[in-house]
Tab-separated table of C-alpha atoms in Angstrom:
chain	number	residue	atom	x	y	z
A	193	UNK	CA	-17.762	-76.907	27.287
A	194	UNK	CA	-14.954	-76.292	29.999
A	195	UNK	CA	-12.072	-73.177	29.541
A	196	UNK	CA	-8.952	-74.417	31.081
A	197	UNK	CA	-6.516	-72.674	29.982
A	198	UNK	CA	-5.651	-69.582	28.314
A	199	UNK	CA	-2.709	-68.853	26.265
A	200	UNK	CA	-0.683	-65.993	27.642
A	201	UNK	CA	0.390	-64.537	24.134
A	202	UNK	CA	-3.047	-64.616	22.223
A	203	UNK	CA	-4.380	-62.852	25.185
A	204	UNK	CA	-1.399	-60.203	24.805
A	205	UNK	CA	-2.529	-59.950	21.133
A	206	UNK	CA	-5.792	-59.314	21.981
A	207	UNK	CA	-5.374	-57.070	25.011
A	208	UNK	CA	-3.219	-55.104	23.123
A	209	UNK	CA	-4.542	-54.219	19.991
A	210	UNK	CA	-8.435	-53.583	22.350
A	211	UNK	CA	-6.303	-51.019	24.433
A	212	UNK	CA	-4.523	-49.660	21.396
A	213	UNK	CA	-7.921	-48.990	20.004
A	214	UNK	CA	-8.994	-47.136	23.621
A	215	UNK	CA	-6.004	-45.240	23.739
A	216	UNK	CA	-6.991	-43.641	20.379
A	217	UNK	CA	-10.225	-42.713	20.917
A	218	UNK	CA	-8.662	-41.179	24.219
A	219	UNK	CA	-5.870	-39.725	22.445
A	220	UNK	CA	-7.974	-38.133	19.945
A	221	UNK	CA	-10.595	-36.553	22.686
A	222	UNK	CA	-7.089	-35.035	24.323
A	223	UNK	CA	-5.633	-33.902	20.837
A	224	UNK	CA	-8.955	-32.214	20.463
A	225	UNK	CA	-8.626	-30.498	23.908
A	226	UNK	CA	-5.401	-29.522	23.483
A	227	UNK	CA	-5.140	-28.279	20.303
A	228	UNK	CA	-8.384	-26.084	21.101
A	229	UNK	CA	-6.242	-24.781	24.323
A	230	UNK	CA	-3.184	-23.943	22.169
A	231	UNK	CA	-5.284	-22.112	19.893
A	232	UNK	CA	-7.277	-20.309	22.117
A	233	UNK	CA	-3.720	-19.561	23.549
A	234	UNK	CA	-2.306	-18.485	20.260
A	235	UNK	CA	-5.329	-15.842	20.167
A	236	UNK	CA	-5.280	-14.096	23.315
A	237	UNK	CA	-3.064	-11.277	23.746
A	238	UNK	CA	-2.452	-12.768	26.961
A	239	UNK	CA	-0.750	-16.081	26.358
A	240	UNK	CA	2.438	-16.785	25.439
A	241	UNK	CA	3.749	-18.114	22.245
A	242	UNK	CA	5.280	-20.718	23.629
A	243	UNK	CA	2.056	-21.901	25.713
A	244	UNK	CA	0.089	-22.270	22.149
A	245	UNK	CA	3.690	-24.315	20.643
A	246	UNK	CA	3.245	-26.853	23.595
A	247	UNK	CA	-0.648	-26.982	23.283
A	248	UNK	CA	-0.747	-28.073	20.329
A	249	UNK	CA	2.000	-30.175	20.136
A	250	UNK	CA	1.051	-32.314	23.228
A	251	UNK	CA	-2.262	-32.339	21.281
A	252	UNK	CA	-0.651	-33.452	18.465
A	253	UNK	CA	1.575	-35.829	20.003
A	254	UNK	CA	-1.589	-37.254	22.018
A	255	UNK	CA	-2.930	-39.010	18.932
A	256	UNK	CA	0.477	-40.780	18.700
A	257	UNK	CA	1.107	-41.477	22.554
A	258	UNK	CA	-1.632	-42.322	23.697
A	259	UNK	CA	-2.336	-45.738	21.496
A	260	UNK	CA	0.983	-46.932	22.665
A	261	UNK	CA	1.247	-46.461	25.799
A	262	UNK	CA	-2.479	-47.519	25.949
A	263	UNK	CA	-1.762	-50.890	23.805
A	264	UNK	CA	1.430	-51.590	25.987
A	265	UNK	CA	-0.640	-51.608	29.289
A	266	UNK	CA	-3.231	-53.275	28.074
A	267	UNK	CA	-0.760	-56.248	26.834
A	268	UNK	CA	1.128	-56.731	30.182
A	269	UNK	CA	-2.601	-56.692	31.752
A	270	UNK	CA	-3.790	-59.205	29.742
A	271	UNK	CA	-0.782	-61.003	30.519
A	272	UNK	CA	-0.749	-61.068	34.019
A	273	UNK	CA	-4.648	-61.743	33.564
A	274	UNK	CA	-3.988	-65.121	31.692
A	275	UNK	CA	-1.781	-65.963	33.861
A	276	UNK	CA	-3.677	-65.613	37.109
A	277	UNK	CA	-6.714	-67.356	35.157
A	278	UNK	CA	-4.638	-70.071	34.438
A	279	UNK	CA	-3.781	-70.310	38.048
A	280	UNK	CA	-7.540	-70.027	39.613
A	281	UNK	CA	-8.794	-72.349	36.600
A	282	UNK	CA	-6.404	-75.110	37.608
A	283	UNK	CA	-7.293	-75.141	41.164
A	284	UNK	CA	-11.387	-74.455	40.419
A	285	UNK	CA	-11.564	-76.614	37.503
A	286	UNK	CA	-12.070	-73.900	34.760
A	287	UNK	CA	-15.047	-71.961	33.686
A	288	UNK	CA	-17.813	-74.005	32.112
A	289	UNK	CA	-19.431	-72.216	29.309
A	290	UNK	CA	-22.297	-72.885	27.189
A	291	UNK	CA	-22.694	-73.008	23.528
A	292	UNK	CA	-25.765	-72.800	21.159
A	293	UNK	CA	-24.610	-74.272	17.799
């Protein structure tokens, strides 16, 4: 079984919903930072009120962010990746692959 081609916007699909997934698990490790350094700024009598406000808001706003930008990269990647395998697959021949049924 030979690969010859691959098609540009299933690989988009895929790339971005994978990257999507890695941006939340990202954005959820830096929510969790965040929010604990807004907190721990709320608490001190040191820190400023408006230091905790943006701590845990960019925590917050992490969980959001992150998956998007995250899945958006990850699309014009895969994009650019199909397209250069397309390229290299034409001039090698493709990528032979094999199958156990």
């Amino acid at each position: 079984m030979r690969i010859k081609r691959i098609d540009p916007i299933s690989a988009v699909k895929v790339g971005g919903v994978l990257y999507a997934g890695i941006g939340l698990l990202i954005g959820a490790c830096v929510s969790v930072v965040m929010m604990t350094i807004g907190s721990a700024a709320a608490l001190s009598d040191e820190g400023s009120p408006a230091g905790a406000f943006l701590g845990i808001l960019f925590g917050a706003g992490s969980i959001v962010i992150m998956p998007i930008l995250y899945g958006i990269i990850g699309a014009i990647t895969m994009l650019i990746s199909a397209w250069l395998f397309n390229i290299a697959a034409r001039i090698a021949g493709g990528l032979q692959i094999e199958v156990q049924q």
